[in-house]
Every structure is written in structure tokens, then in C-alpha cells.
Coordinates of C-alpha atoms (C1' of nucleotides) in Angstrom, one line a residue:
Chain A
M1 CA 1.3 -14.7 8.2
S2 CA 4.4 -16.2 10.1
D3 CA 6.8 -14.2 12.7
Q4 CA 9.1 -13.8 9.8
M5 CA 6.9 -12.6 7.2
K6 CA 5.6 -10.1 9.3
D7 CA 9.1 -8.7 10.5
R8 CA 9.8 -9.0 7.2
M9 CA 6.6 -6.4 6.5
K10 CA 7.5 -3.9 9.3
D11 CA 11.5 -4.0 8.3
I12 CA 10.0 -2.9 4.3
V13 CA 7.5 -0.2 5.8
S14 CA 10.5 1.0 8.3
L15 CA 13.0 1.1 5.2
C16 CA 10.7 2.8 3.2
K17 CA 10.0 6.0 5.6
R18 CA 13.2 6.1 6.5
R19 CA 14.6 6.3 2.8
G20 CA 11.8 8.3 1.7
F21 CA 9.6 5.7 -0.5
I22 CA 6.4 6.0 1.6
F23 CA 5.1 8.0 4.1
A24 CA 1.9 7.8 6.1
A25 CA -0.1 10.4 4.5
S26 CA -1.0 13.4 7.1
D27 CA 2.2 11.9 9.4
I28 CA 2.7 15.2 11.5
Y29 CA -1.2 14.7 12.4
G30 CA -0.9 11.3 13.5
G31 CA -1.5 9.7 9.8
I32 CA -4.7 9.0 8.2
N33 CA -6.3 5.4 7.6
G34 CA -5.8 4.2 4.3
F35 CA -4.1 6.7 3.0
W36 CA -0.1 6.8 1.9
D37 CA 2.3 9.6 0.6
Y38 CA 5.1 8.6 -2.0
G39 CA 8.2 10.5 -1.1
P40 CA 11.3 11.5 -3.2
L41 CA 12.1 7.8 -4.3
G42 CA 8.8 6.3 -4.0
V43 CA 7.1 8.6 -6.6
E44 CA 10.4 8.1 -9.4
L45 CA 9.7 4.1 -8.3
K46 CA 5.9 4.6 -9.3
N47 CA 6.6 6.5 -12.1
N48 CA 8.8 4.2 -13.6
L49 CA 6.6 1.5 -13.4
R50 CA 3.4 3.8 -14.4
D51 CA 6.0 4.6 -17.7
R52 CA 6.6 1.2 -18.4
W53 CA 3.2 0.6 -18.1
W54 CA 2.2 3.1 -20.4
H55 CA 4.7 2.2 -22.8
D56 CA 3.9 -1.0 -23.1
M57 CA 0.2 -0.6 -23.7
V58 CA 0.0 2.7 -25.5
I59 CA 3.2 3.7 -27.3
A60 CA 4.3 -0.2 -28.2
P61 CA 1.5 -2.3 -27.9
P62 CA 2.4 -6.0 -28.1
L63 CA 2.2 -7.9 -31.5
G64 CA -1.4 -9.3 -31.7
L65 CA -2.6 -12.9 -32.7
D66 CA -2.0 -12.5 -36.5
G67 CA 1.7 -11.2 -35.6
T68 CA 0.7 -7.2 -36.5
P69 CA 0.7 -5.0 -33.5
I70 CA -2.7 -4.1 -31.8
S71 CA -4.2 -0.7 -31.4
I72 CA -4.9 0.4 -28.4
V73 CA -5.2 4.3 -27.4
G74 CA -4.8 6.3 -24.1
L75 CA -7.4 8.2 -22.2
D76 CA -7.5 10.3 -19.0
S77 CA -11.0 10.5 -17.8
S78 CA -12.6 12.7 -15.0
I79 CA -12.4 11.6 -11.5
I80 CA -16.1 12.9 -11.1
Q81 CA -18.7 11.5 -13.3
N82 CA -22.5 12.4 -13.6
P83 CA -23.8 10.0 -10.5
K84 CA -26.1 8.2 -13.3
C85 CA -22.5 6.4 -14.4
W86 CA -22.7 4.4 -10.9
E87 CA -26.1 3.7 -11.3
A88 CA -25.7 2.1 -14.4
S89 CA -22.5 0.3 -13.3
G90 CA -24.0 -1.1 -10.6
H91 CA -21.9 0.8 -7.5
A92 CA -24.7 2.8 -6.8
S93 CA -26.3 -0.2 -5.2
G94 CA -23.9 -3.1 -5.2
F95 CA -21.6 -0.6 -2.9
N96 CA -24.1 -0.2 -0.2
D97 CA -24.7 -3.5 1.6
P98 CA -26.0 -3.3 5.0
M99 CA -24.4 -5.3 7.6
V100 CA -25.7 -6.6 11.1
D101 CA -23.4 -7.3 14.2
C102 CA -24.7 -9.8 16.5
K103 CA -23.8 -8.6 20.2
E104 CA -23.5 -12.2 21.4
S105 CA -21.2 -13.9 19.0
K106 CA -19.5 -11.0 17.9
K107 CA -20.1 -11.7 14.3
R108 CA -21.0 -9.7 11.5
Y109 CA -23.1 -10.5 8.7
R110 CA -24.2 -9.0 5.8
A111 CA -28.4 -8.6 6.0
D112 CA -28.7 -10.1 2.5
H113 CA -27.0 -13.3 3.4
V114 CA -28.9 -14.0 6.5
V115 CA -32.4 -15.7 6.0
V116 CA -34.7 -15.7 8.9
L117 CA -37.3 -17.8 9.5
I118 CA -40.6 -16.6 10.8
P119 CA -43.4 -19.0 12.5
K120 CA -46.4 -18.8 10.5
D121 CA -48.4 -19.0 13.7
G122 CA -46.7 -15.7 14.9
Q123 CA -45.6 -17.9 18.0
G124 CA -42.2 -17.7 19.4
Y125 CA -38.9 -16.5 18.1
A126 CA -37.9 -16.0 14.5
L127 CA -34.8 -17.9 13.7
A128 CA -31.9 -16.3 11.5
F129 CA -30.0 -18.7 9.6
D130 CA -27.0 -18.3 6.8
K131 CA -28.6 -18.1 3.4
D132 CA -26.8 -21.1 2.1
A133 CA -27.5 -22.9 5.6
E134 CA -29.0 -26.7 4.5
D135 CA -32.3 -28.0 5.5
I136 CA -30.6 -30.6 7.6
E137 CA -28.9 -27.7 9.4
I138 CA -31.8 -25.9 9.7
E139 CA -34.0 -28.9 11.2
K140 CA -31.3 -29.7 13.9
R141 CA -31.6 -25.7 15.0
L142 CA -35.3 -26.1 15.1
K143 CA -35.3 -29.1 16.9
K144 CA -33.2 -27.1 19.8
L145 CA -34.7 -23.8 19.7
A146 CA -38.0 -24.2 18.2
K147 CA -39.8 -27.2 19.6
N148 CA -42.7 -29.2 18.0
K149 CA -42.1 -27.1 14.7
S150 CA -40.3 -27.9 11.4
I151 CA -39.3 -25.5 8.2
S152 CA -42.9 -25.9 6.7
D153 CA -43.9 -24.2 10.1
F154 CA -42.1 -20.8 8.8
D155 CA -42.2 -18.3 6.1
R156 CA -38.5 -17.4 4.9
K157 CA -37.6 -13.8 4.7
S158 CA -34.3 -11.9 4.2
L159 CA -33.1 -10.2 6.7
D160 CA -32.8 -6.8 5.0
Q161 CA -36.5 -7.3 4.3
I162 CA -37.3 -7.2 8.1
P163 CA -38.0 -3.9 10.0
V164 CA -35.7 -3.1 12.8
E165 CA -38.4 -3.3 15.4
D166 CA -38.9 -6.9 14.9
F167 CA -34.8 -7.7 15.5
P168 CA -35.7 -8.0 19.3
N169 CA -37.7 -11.1 18.1
I170 CA -34.9 -13.0 16.2
I171 CA -32.4 -15.2 17.3
A172 CA -29.0 -14.8 15.0
P173 CA -27.3 -17.6 13.6
D174 CA -24.6 -18.1 15.7
T175 CA -26.5 -17.8 19.4
K176 CA -29.5 -19.4 21.2
K177 CA -31.0 -16.5 22.7
A178 CA -33.0 -13.3 20.8
G179 CA -32.5 -10.1 20.5
T180 CA -28.5 -9.6 19.8
L181 CA -28.4 -8.3 16.6
T182 CA -27.6 -4.4 16.2
E183 CA -29.3 -2.4 13.6
P184 CA -28.1 -2.6 10.1
V185 CA -25.2 -0.5 9.2
Q186 CA -24.7 1.0 5.6
F187 CA -21.6 0.4 4.5
N188 CA -20.6 3.1 1.2
M189 CA -17.5 2.1 -0.3
M190 CA -17.9 5.4 -2.8
F191 CA -16.4 8.4 -1.3
K192 CA -19.1 11.0 -1.4
T193 CA -18.7 14.7 -1.9
T194 CA -20.6 17.7 -3.8
S195 CA -20.2 19.6 -6.6
G196 CA -20.9 23.4 -6.9
A197 CA -20.5 25.7 -4.1
K198 CA -23.9 25.6 -2.8
E199 CA -24.5 22.3 -0.8
G200 CA -27.5 19.4 -1.5
S201 CA -28.5 16.2 -2.1
D202 CA -28.9 17.3 -6.2
S203 CA -25.0 18.3 -6.3
E204 CA -24.0 15.1 -4.7
V205 CA -21.3 13.3 -6.6
Y206 CA -18.9 10.5 -6.0
L207 CA -15.2 10.0 -6.5
R208 CA -14.8 7.1 -9.0
P209 CA -14.1 3.2 -7.3
E210 CA -12.4 2.3 -10.5
T211 CA -11.4 3.8 -13.4
C212 CA -12.7 1.6 -16.1
A213 CA -15.7 3.4 -16.2
G214 CA -14.4 6.6 -17.6
I215 CA -13.5 4.1 -20.4
F216 CA -16.9 3.2 -21.0
L217 CA -18.2 6.3 -20.9
N218 CA -15.8 7.5 -23.8
F219 CA -15.9 4.5 -26.2
K220 CA -18.4 6.3 -28.4
N221 CA -16.2 9.4 -28.1
V222 CA -13.1 7.4 -29.2
L223 CA -14.7 5.3 -31.7
D224 CA -15.4 8.6 -33.8
S225 CA -12.8 10.4 -33.1
S226 CA -9.6 7.7 -33.7
R227 CA -10.6 5.4 -36.3
V228 CA -10.1 2.4 -34.4
K229 CA -11.4 -0.6 -35.5
V230 CA -12.3 -3.7 -33.1
P231 CA -10.7 -5.6 -31.6
F232 CA -9.0 -2.3 -30.0
G233 CA -8.2 -1.1 -26.6
I234 CA -8.6 1.9 -24.5
A235 CA -6.0 2.0 -21.5
Q236 CA -6.2 4.6 -18.5
I237 CA -3.8 5.3 -15.3
G238 CA -5.2 6.9 -12.6
K239 CA -6.4 7.6 -8.9
A240 CA -9.4 5.4 -7.8
F241 CA -11.1 5.8 -4.4
R242 CA -13.1 3.0 -2.1
N243 CA -14.1 3.5 1.7
E244 CA -12.5 0.1 2.3
V245 CA -13.7 -1.2 5.5
T246 CA -10.2 -2.3 6.7
P247 CA -7.2 -0.9 5.0
R248 CA -4.6 -3.4 5.7
N249 CA -1.2 -4.2 5.1
F250 CA 0.6 -1.1 3.7
I251 CA -0.4 0.5 0.8
F252 CA -1.6 -2.9 -0.6
R253 CA -5.1 -2.2 0.0
S254 CA -5.8 1.4 0.7
R255 CA -8.7 4.3 0.4
E256 CA -6.9 6.2 -2.3
F257 CA -5.1 4.1 -4.8
E258 CA -3.8 4.2 -8.7
Q259 CA -5.3 1.6 -11.3
M260 CA -3.7 1.1 -14.5
E261 CA -6.8 -0.7 -16.9
L262 CA -7.0 -1.4 -20.1
E263 CA -10.2 -2.5 -21.8
W264 CA -9.8 -4.4 -24.9
F265 CA -13.1 -4.5 -27.0
C266 CA -13.6 -7.9 -29.6
A267 CA -16.1 -9.6 -30.9
E268 CA -17.8 -12.2 -28.7
E269 CA -16.4 -15.3 -30.5
D270 CA -12.8 -14.1 -30.1
V271 CA -13.1 -13.9 -26.6
P272 CA -11.0 -16.8 -25.5
K273 CA -8.1 -16.2 -27.6
W274 CA -7.5 -13.0 -26.7
F275 CA -8.2 -13.9 -22.8
D276 CA -5.5 -16.3 -23.2
F277 CA -3.4 -13.7 -25.0
W278 CA -3.9 -10.8 -22.3
V279 CA -3.2 -13.4 -19.4
E280 CA 0.3 -14.3 -21.3
Q281 CA 1.1 -10.6 -22.0
R282 CA 0.1 -9.4 -18.4
T283 CA 2.3 -12.3 -17.1
N284 CA 5.2 -11.6 -19.2
F285 CA 5.0 -7.9 -18.2
W286 CA 5.6 -8.9 -14.6
L287 CA 8.5 -11.3 -15.4
S288 CA 10.2 -8.7 -17.2
L289 CA 9.9 -6.5 -14.4
G290 CA 12.3 -9.1 -11.8
I291 CA 9.2 -10.7 -10.6
P292 CA 9.9 -14.6 -10.8
K293 CA 7.2 -17.0 -11.9
S294 CA 7.8 -18.9 -8.5
E295 CA 6.6 -15.7 -6.9
L296 CA 3.3 -15.2 -9.4
H297 CA 0.2 -17.9 -8.9
F298 CA -2.6 -18.0 -11.4
L299 CA -6.1 -18.1 -9.8
D300 CA -8.9 -19.1 -12.2
V301 CA -11.6 -17.0 -9.7
P302 CA -14.2 -19.9 -9.1
K303 CA -17.8 -19.0 -10.3
E304 CA -19.4 -18.4 -7.0
D305 CA -16.6 -15.6 -6.6
L306 CA -17.1 -13.9 -9.6
S307 CA -18.2 -10.1 -10.0
H308 CA -21.5 -9.5 -11.1
Y309 CA -20.4 -8.7 -14.7
S310 CA -18.1 -11.4 -15.2
S311 CA -18.0 -14.5 -16.5
R312 CA -14.4 -15.3 -16.0
T313 CA -11.5 -14.0 -14.1
I314 CA -8.0 -14.5 -13.8
D315 CA -6.1 -12.9 -10.9
V316 CA -2.6 -12.8 -11.3
E317 CA -1.3 -12.8 -7.9
Y318 CA 2.0 -12.4 -5.8
R319 CA 3.4 -13.8 -3.2
F320 CA 3.3 -10.7 -0.8
P321 CA 5.1 -11.1 2.6
F322 CA 2.2 -10.5 4.3
A323 CA 0.0 -13.1 2.4
A324 CA 3.0 -16.0 2.5
P325 CA 3.5 -18.9 1.6
D326 CA 0.2 -18.0 0.1
F327 CA -0.7 -15.4 -2.5
D328 CA -2.6 -11.9 -2.7
E329 CA -4.0 -10.4 -6.1
L330 CA -1.9 -8.1 -7.9
E331 CA -3.8 -7.9 -11.2
G332 CA -7.2 -9.0 -12.4
I333 CA -7.9 -10.3 -15.9
A334 CA -11.4 -10.2 -16.4
H335 CA -13.9 -11.4 -19.0
R336 CA -16.6 -8.6 -18.6
G337 CA -18.7 -9.5 -21.0
N338 CA -20.5 -6.5 -22.7
Y339 CA -22.1 -5.9 -19.5
D340 CA -20.9 -2.2 -19.3
L341 CA -21.7 -1.1 -22.7
T342 CA -25.3 -2.6 -22.3
Q343 CA -25.9 -0.7 -18.8
H344 CA -24.5 2.3 -20.1
Q345 CA -26.4 2.4 -23.4
E346 CA -29.4 1.5 -21.2
F347 CA -29.2 4.5 -18.6
S348 CA -28.0 6.8 -21.1
G349 CA -30.6 6.4 -23.9
Q350 CA -27.3 6.4 -26.2
K351 CA -26.6 4.0 -28.8
L352 CA -22.9 2.3 -28.2
D353 CA -23.0 -0.6 -30.9
Y354 CA -20.2 -0.8 -33.0
F355 CA -20.5 -0.8 -36.5
D356 CA -18.4 -3.6 -38.6
Q357 CA -18.5 -2.4 -42.0
A358 CA -16.8 -5.6 -43.7
E359 CA -19.1 -7.7 -42.0
N360 CA -22.0 -5.6 -42.2
K361 CA -23.3 -6.1 -38.5
R362 CA -24.2 -3.9 -35.4
Y363 CA -22.6 -5.3 -32.5
L364 CA -21.5 -4.2 -28.9
P365 CA -18.0 -5.7 -28.6
H366 CA -17.2 -7.9 -25.5
V367 CA -14.6 -6.6 -22.8
I368 CA -11.4 -8.3 -21.7
E369 CA -10.0 -6.1 -18.9
P370 CA -6.3 -6.4 -17.4
S371 CA -6.6 -4.0 -14.4
T372 CA -3.9 -3.8 -12.3
G373 CA -3.1 -1.9 -9.1
L374 CA -0.1 0.8 -9.9
T375 CA 0.4 1.0 -6.3
R376 CA 0.3 -2.7 -5.6
G377 CA 2.7 -3.0 -8.1
V378 CA 4.9 -0.9 -6.3
L379 CA 4.6 -2.7 -3.8
A380 CA 5.3 -5.9 -5.2
L381 CA 8.5 -4.4 -6.8
I382 CA 9.8 -3.2 -3.4
C383 CA 8.9 -6.6 -1.5
E384 CA 10.6 -8.4 -4.2
A385 CA 13.6 -6.4 -4.2
Y386 CA 14.2 -6.4 -0.7
T387 CA 16.8 -8.8 -0.2
V388 CA 19.1 -9.2 3.0
D389 CA 22.6 -9.8 2.7
E390 CA 24.3 -9.6 6.1
N391 CA 27.8 -9.8 4.4
R392 CA 27.5 -6.1 2.9
P393 CA 27.5 -3.2 5.1
S394 CA 23.9 -2.0 4.9
G395 CA 22.9 -5.6 6.0
V396 CA 20.1 -5.2 3.1
Y397 CA 19.6 -4.3 -0.2
L398 CA 16.9 -3.3 -2.8
N399 CA 17.4 -5.4 -6.0
F400 CA 15.2 -3.7 -8.4
H401 CA 15.3 -4.2 -12.1
P402 CA 17.4 -1.1 -13.6
S403 CA 14.8 0.1 -15.3
M404 CA 12.2 0.2 -12.1
A405 CA 15.1 1.7 -9.8
P406 CA 14.2 5.2 -8.3
K407 CA 18.0 6.5 -8.9
K408 CA 19.7 4.7 -12.2
A409 CA 23.6 5.4 -11.1
A410 CA 25.1 7.8 -8.4
I411 CA 28.6 9.6 -9.5
L412 CA 30.8 9.2 -6.7
P413 CA 34.1 11.1 -6.1
L414 CA 36.5 9.0 -4.0
T415 CA 37.3 11.8 -2.0
A416 CA 35.9 15.6 -1.6
K417 CA 39.3 17.1 -2.9
P418 CA 38.6 19.3 -5.8
H419 CA 40.4 16.9 -8.1
H420 CA 37.7 14.1 -7.5
V421 CA 34.6 16.3 -7.1
E422 CA 35.6 18.6 -10.4
P423 CA 35.1 15.4 -13.0
A424 CA 32.3 14.1 -11.0
Q425 CA 30.2 17.4 -11.6
K426 CA 31.0 16.9 -15.0
L427 CA 30.0 13.6 -15.5
Y428 CA 26.6 13.8 -13.6
M429 CA 25.6 17.0 -15.5
E430 CA 26.5 14.7 -18.5
L431 CA 24.0 11.6 -17.2
R432 CA 21.3 13.8 -15.7
D433 CA 19.3 14.6 -18.7
E434 CA 18.8 11.2 -19.4
F435 CA 19.0 9.3 -16.5
V436 CA 17.9 10.1 -12.6
V437 CA 21.2 9.9 -11.2
D438 CA 22.5 11.0 -7.9
L439 CA 25.7 13.5 -7.2
D440 CA 27.3 12.3 -3.6
I441 CA 30.2 13.7 -2.7
K442 CA 30.2 13.9 1.4
Q443 CA 31.3 10.9 4.0
N444 CA 33.5 7.9 3.1
I445 CA 33.4 5.7 0.0
G446 CA 31.7 2.7 2.1
K447 CA 29.3 4.8 3.4
R448 CA 27.9 6.1 0.1
Y449 CA 28.0 2.9 -1.4
A450 CA 26.0 1.0 1.3
R451 CA 23.2 4.3 0.8
Q452 CA 22.8 3.4 -2.6
D453 CA 22.5 -0.2 -1.6
E454 CA 19.6 0.7 0.5
I455 CA 17.5 2.4 -2.1
G456 CA 18.8 0.2 -4.9
T457 CA 20.7 2.0 -7.4
P458 CA 22.3 -0.7 -9.7
Y459 CA 25.5 0.8 -10.4
C460 CA 28.0 3.6 -8.6
F461 CA 30.4 5.4 -11.1
T462 CA 33.8 6.5 -8.7
I463 CA 36.1 8.8 -10.0
D464 CA 40.1 8.1 -8.5
N465 CA 43.1 9.1 -9.3
E466 CA 43.1 7.0 -12.3
T467 CA 40.1 8.5 -14.0
L468 CA 42.7 12.0 -13.9
E469 CA 45.2 10.0 -16.0
D470 CA 43.4 8.1 -18.4
H471 CA 39.5 9.3 -18.1
S472 CA 38.3 5.7 -16.6
V473 CA 35.9 5.2 -13.8
T474 CA 34.8 2.1 -11.6
V475 CA 31.6 1.0 -11.8
R476 CA 29.9 -1.0 -8.8
D477 CA 27.9 -3.6 -9.0
R478 CA 25.0 -3.4 -6.7
N479 CA 24.5 -7.2 -6.6
T480 CA 27.8 -8.4 -6.9
M481 CA 29.7 -5.6 -5.1
E482 CA 32.2 -6.3 -8.0
Q483 CA 33.7 -3.5 -9.9
Q484 CA 35.2 -2.9 -13.5
R485 CA 36.7 -0.6 -14.9
I486 CA 35.4 1.7 -18.3
P487 CA 36.0 4.5 -20.2
L488 CA 34.2 7.7 -19.1
D489 CA 33.1 8.4 -22.2
K490 CA 31.4 5.0 -22.5
V491 CA 29.3 5.7 -19.3
K492 CA 26.0 6.7 -21.2
A493 CA 26.0 3.4 -23.7
F494 CA 26.9 1.3 -20.0
L495 CA 23.7 2.7 -18.5
R496 CA 22.0 2.9 -21.8
E497 CA 22.8 -1.1 -22.2
K498 CA 22.1 -2.1 -18.8
I499 CA 18.6 -0.3 -18.4
Y500 CA 17.0 -0.6 -21.7
G501 CA 18.5 -3.7 -22.5
Chain B
rG1 C1' -17.4 -2.1 12.9
rC2 C1' -16.0 -6.1 16.4
rG3 C1' -11.9 -8.5 19.7
rG4 C1' -6.5 -8.2 21.3
rG5 C1' -1.8 -6.1 21.4
rC6 C1' 0.7 -1.6 20.9
rG7 C1' 1.8 3.8 20.3
rU8 C1' 9.2 7.3 23.8
rA9 C1' 14.4 10.9 18.2
rG10 C1' 14.5 9.7 11.5
rU11 C1' 14.8 3.8 12.5
rU12 C1' 15.3 0.3 15.7
rC13 C1' 14.9 -0.4 21.2
rA14 C1' 16.1 1.2 26.6
rA15 C1' 14.0 3.8 31.6
rU16 C1' 11.2 6.5 35.0
rG17 C1' 4.8 8.9 39.4
rG18 C1' 9.8 13.9 39.9
rU19 C1' 9.6 15.9 32.5
rA20 C1' 14.1 10.6 28.9
rG21 C1' 19.3 7.4 27.2
rA22 C1' 21.5 4.1 23.3
rA23 C1' 22.6 2.2 18.8
rC24 C1' 22.6 3.1 13.6
rG25 C1' 20.8 7.2 10.6
rA26 C1' 21.1 12.6 9.6
rC27 C1' 24.0 17.3 9.5
rA28 C1' 28.8 20.3 9.9
rG29 C1' 33.9 19.6 10.2
rC30 C1' 38.8 16.8 10.1
rC31 C1' 40.9 12.6 8.1
rU32 C1' 40.4 9.5 4.0
rU33 C1' 43.3 6.0 -3.1
rC34 C1' 37.2 1.8 -2.6
rC35 C1' 32.6 -1.0 0.9
rA36 C1' 28.5 2.2 7.0
rA37 C1' 36.8 3.2 9.2
rG38 C1' 38.7 6.5 12.7
rC39 C1' 38.2 11.6 15.6
rU40 C1' 35.2 15.8 17.0
rG41 C1' 30.5 18.2 17.3
rU42 C1' 25.1 19.7 16.3
rA43 C1' 20.4 19.0 15.8
rU44 C1' 16.1 15.7 16.9
rA45 C1' 11.3 11.9 21.1
rU46 C1' 7.0 10.1 25.5
rG47 C1' 0.9 10.7 19.1
rC48 C1' -3.2 14.1 20.5
rC49 C1' -7.0 15.6 23.9
rG50 C1' -8.7 15.4 28.9
rG51 C1' -8.9 13.5 34.0
rU52 C1' -6.3 11.8 39.1
rU53 C1' -2.1 13.9 41.6
rC54 C1' 1.6 19.1 44.7
rG55 C1' 3.9 16.7 39.3
rA56 C1' 1.7 12.1 34.5
rU57 C1' 5.7 10.0 29.2
rC58 C1' 4.1 5.9 33.4
rC59 C1' -1.9 5.7 36.5
rC60 C1' -7.4 6.7 34.0
rG61 C1' -10.7 7.9 29.8
rG62 C1' -11.4 9.3 25.4
rU63 C1' -9.4 10.0 20.4
rC64 C1' -6.0 9.5 16.2
rG65 C1' -2.9 5.9 14.3
rC66 C1' 0.0 1.0 14.0
rC67 C1' -0.1 -4.3 14.1
rC68 C1' -3.0 -9.2 14.6
rG69 C1' -7.8 -12.0 14.4
rC70 C1' -12.5 -11.9 12.5
rU71 C1' -15.6 -9.0 9.2
rC72 C1' -15.4 -6.8 4.6
rC73 C1' -12.5 -6.5 -0.1
rA74 C1' -19.0 -4.9 -4.9

RNA sequence: GCGGGCGUAGUUCAAUGGUAGAACGACAGCCUUCCAAGCUGUAUAUGCCGGUUCGAUCCCGGUCGCCCGCUCCA
């Protein structure tokens, strides 16, 4: 990360706290790593993004491949589910990678990623290598550290299969002497808690590490109650929890976060076209919120990096300041196959297949999953909106799309005198049922404009002497700082036009 | 989890082994017919715990948190 972008992140974090967007959780106790609270403006911004996603997915889904509206229904499943659910999904095992550290090289390895060569004759040291190490490299190192022996003189074993008592005899991958590896440490990516007042292992439960599981668990319930037909989608927004090893970069990687996930169920043969469809839809979503195409990047995730369930994934990446000039993940669009339904069907013993009346066949639909972090989206919107402008008093303004701005408008009486304040209060009362608006009376007008700039309010309506004469107000545009005069009774229409397009 | 850096008002910074100062911000008031103007005033800080010391914000240890690099991100 460049120094300039490092400063940019610092400035953004500082503004977020100063103006009430985002605070460290448990701030007065010194904070808690990986958790964040959303302040008065942060919650408005987050709700705006959440509502927009829900609207575009569930209330008014896009037109499908044939030009007719597709079918998507909503869901809000529980954060805690039957623990068997996580065995089926692969999280219970997949989230528990034992790690070993090397005291010498200070490196850390996944135990199952390290292969150990054990001498067949039981003489001399065992040597550890990265599991992908080439034979040539291995022979080279054997020459130095195990004279007179070659690969054929050793048995191979994964490090996680070797008892800790034997560790002192192992030469770690990046060292020359034995006994530098620490005991394997378990990393539990899932938060564990207990259900029921009485603590005990049989009531151990997990906070969901992703929201999508609840969708698969309810696949049959939705089918049986909603008259949906494949292809269709189930959408969900909610919190998920992961014990990240290293929470980093403000709210980008936190341990408690919010996801917006759609599981799109379709026939296997239709996967390619629906996949492209969703990549396009999701891209348009971010573009429409003011994220320019130049700041987005589409990563066709290489095969070796794909999750265990996915055969294709495209990451929609945004140029976050901490990643610049590179990008980091904002949304993932994954083809999950029918992995999840297959697993849950097997583990639960319940039939989850879909019966297609027209084709007269049963099958497990394939799934395309556009999954995005709501809280990551919030960060992207803030980073994108943050605009330095030395020509204005605040020095900076937040260039939010009007539909995303936490406050749509501020109503400002030019002075604190009653003849300005009273009409302002009246306008405020007229607007506040439909728009989130501020009424700010105190201090000089410049200060108030500056404050609204800094929180990204797109419009300020100012009541002055002319208002009393001809029932007009000035509208100040946040981005241009220019003003125009419009009739008082056109203010609502003006805002509707600007916000909803 | 490892290594390095850091922790002083809301924010950004300053200072000191004898308990802290500014700017901006906030608040109250005056003034004010359009961009943080001017004036007066107010409140607010040494992350937490322990040690050394007559005395610690400063030195030491621990802890928590933040930043950077590894590792991790199924």
C-alpha cells in the first residue's frame, strides 16, 4: 500500500468516527479486535445499501433471459442452526486447519500442507517440505542435509499425521536444524457457543459463518410454500461470523459482518447463461451506485484457488485504498453446483430434489450464488465518495449517490431569526416523512454547508428573505456548490427526481 | 499467531521524571442576507493493570487496541 493510500485510509477512518459513521465496538473499553459499531450516519448508509439490494433482488427483480421478470423470494433464517448443518456444509472440518509455527524461520504452515520425508531405516532426521515441492528441490536439499540418501529412502507423510512427540526429529521446510516446529494450533473459524442454560458439549452450537446455509436448509420449505418454479432465487441479508485470524483494513475484514446473498437455483444445462446474467446484473448494481467501472475488476478465480464446492467463481473486486493500485473482493459470484443440496440431503436424510412437472423429471438444481458483503459495500461506497477538494471550506466532501446518502437534504434557515426559522421548520415537517433530512439552525451558513459536505448530503435548501416574498428557496448542490432557486412547493418533486432518478 | 512501529481532548498534533498545550471540531451566547467570517465563553485527554521512584503521561513489564509486513481469509 502506498503512503498516500495509507493516509487516505487513516483520513477515512478518522472522518467516519468524527462524523458518526463507524466506531470501534466497545470503544470505551479500548475496543475489541474485528468488531465495529455503526453510528447514526453509518446505519442510514448501511440501511440504504441493504434496502436497495433487497429492492433490486426481491421486490423488483431484473428481467430474465427471456425478457420476463424472474422470480426471487426472501428469507431470514436463524443465525444458529443444528450443528449437523455445518458438518454437511463442510465448515466443521474445513474451518479447523491445524497450523504449526517454525521458531527458527518465523514462518507458519498449515500442517496438512507440509509433507514430511521419514527415513525408512529410522536413521537420521526427517525432512519437511511444502507439499507442492518439486522432486528436484527435494533431492537438492537432501544432498545437503541427508547425505547419501535420496527420495526413495524415505516414506512420505503429511505433517498432520505425525505425532507431536516426533516433531523434535523434523527439520522444518525453511531451516537447516531439527526441532524448530511448534505444536499444531487449531484455528476455529466458527464462533462457538452453547444453547440452553446448562453448559455441556451436547448443547454446543455455532454462529453461522455464512448466511447461505439457511437458504439451503429452507429450500424445501420455500418450494412447498411459495409456488416457485426452477429457475428461481432465494435471497437473504443477515449477519455472519468468522473468527478471522487477522481482522484488517477497518471494516473490510471483521469478525462480525453482514452478507447479502442470493442463491439462484437453475437446471445444470442453463448454468453458463445464468452465470453470465448474474455477473452482468451485479456489475450494473455497483455501477448504478456510483462505483465507476475503472475502479472495478473482475477476477476469474483460478481453479487452484476455488472453494471446495465451486467449479467457477468470479470475484467482483473494488480498488479499495488499502489495496490500491490493486483490487480486493467486494462480491463473489460462484457456481456452487448442487454441492449444498447434495450434502444436506445426505446428512439430513431428507429428499431435497425438485420435481419438474413439464419435463417429468427429478433433479437437484444447480446454484449460482452472487454473494456480497453489505459492510464491505458500505466501505466501498465511503471510499469512493471520499473526495478531497481544497477549494471548499471542509477540504473534503463525500460524493455519495443521492440514493445512498445518509441524509438526503439539509434545511437551513439563513439566520437563526424567527422569520427564517419558522418556514424552515415547516419545510422540515413536510419532508421528513418521505426523506431523511436535517434541520440545522445554529451557526453561520458556511459552517453548516461545510458540515453537510463532510457527511455527503447532496442538497441544502436555504430559507432567506426572498422565501418570505415569493415562496422560493435556494438549492445548493453538494458537488458543484452552485445554487439555484426553486419554488417551495417543488422541493419534494425535486428530491424525488434527484434520488429516484 | 509471529516480527516491527504506535497509543496524549471528538479529530489531527505538541510537551514534560514534578499530573499537560494548540488547531480544528463540539456546545452556549452575541453578531450575521449564502460557503467553517468576527467576538465572548464552556466542556473534554496521557488506553488499561502492575512495577521502579518521594513523585510516572514519560522508564520497565504485562494487557488491550491500532498500523505495517508475514501467516491466514475454508
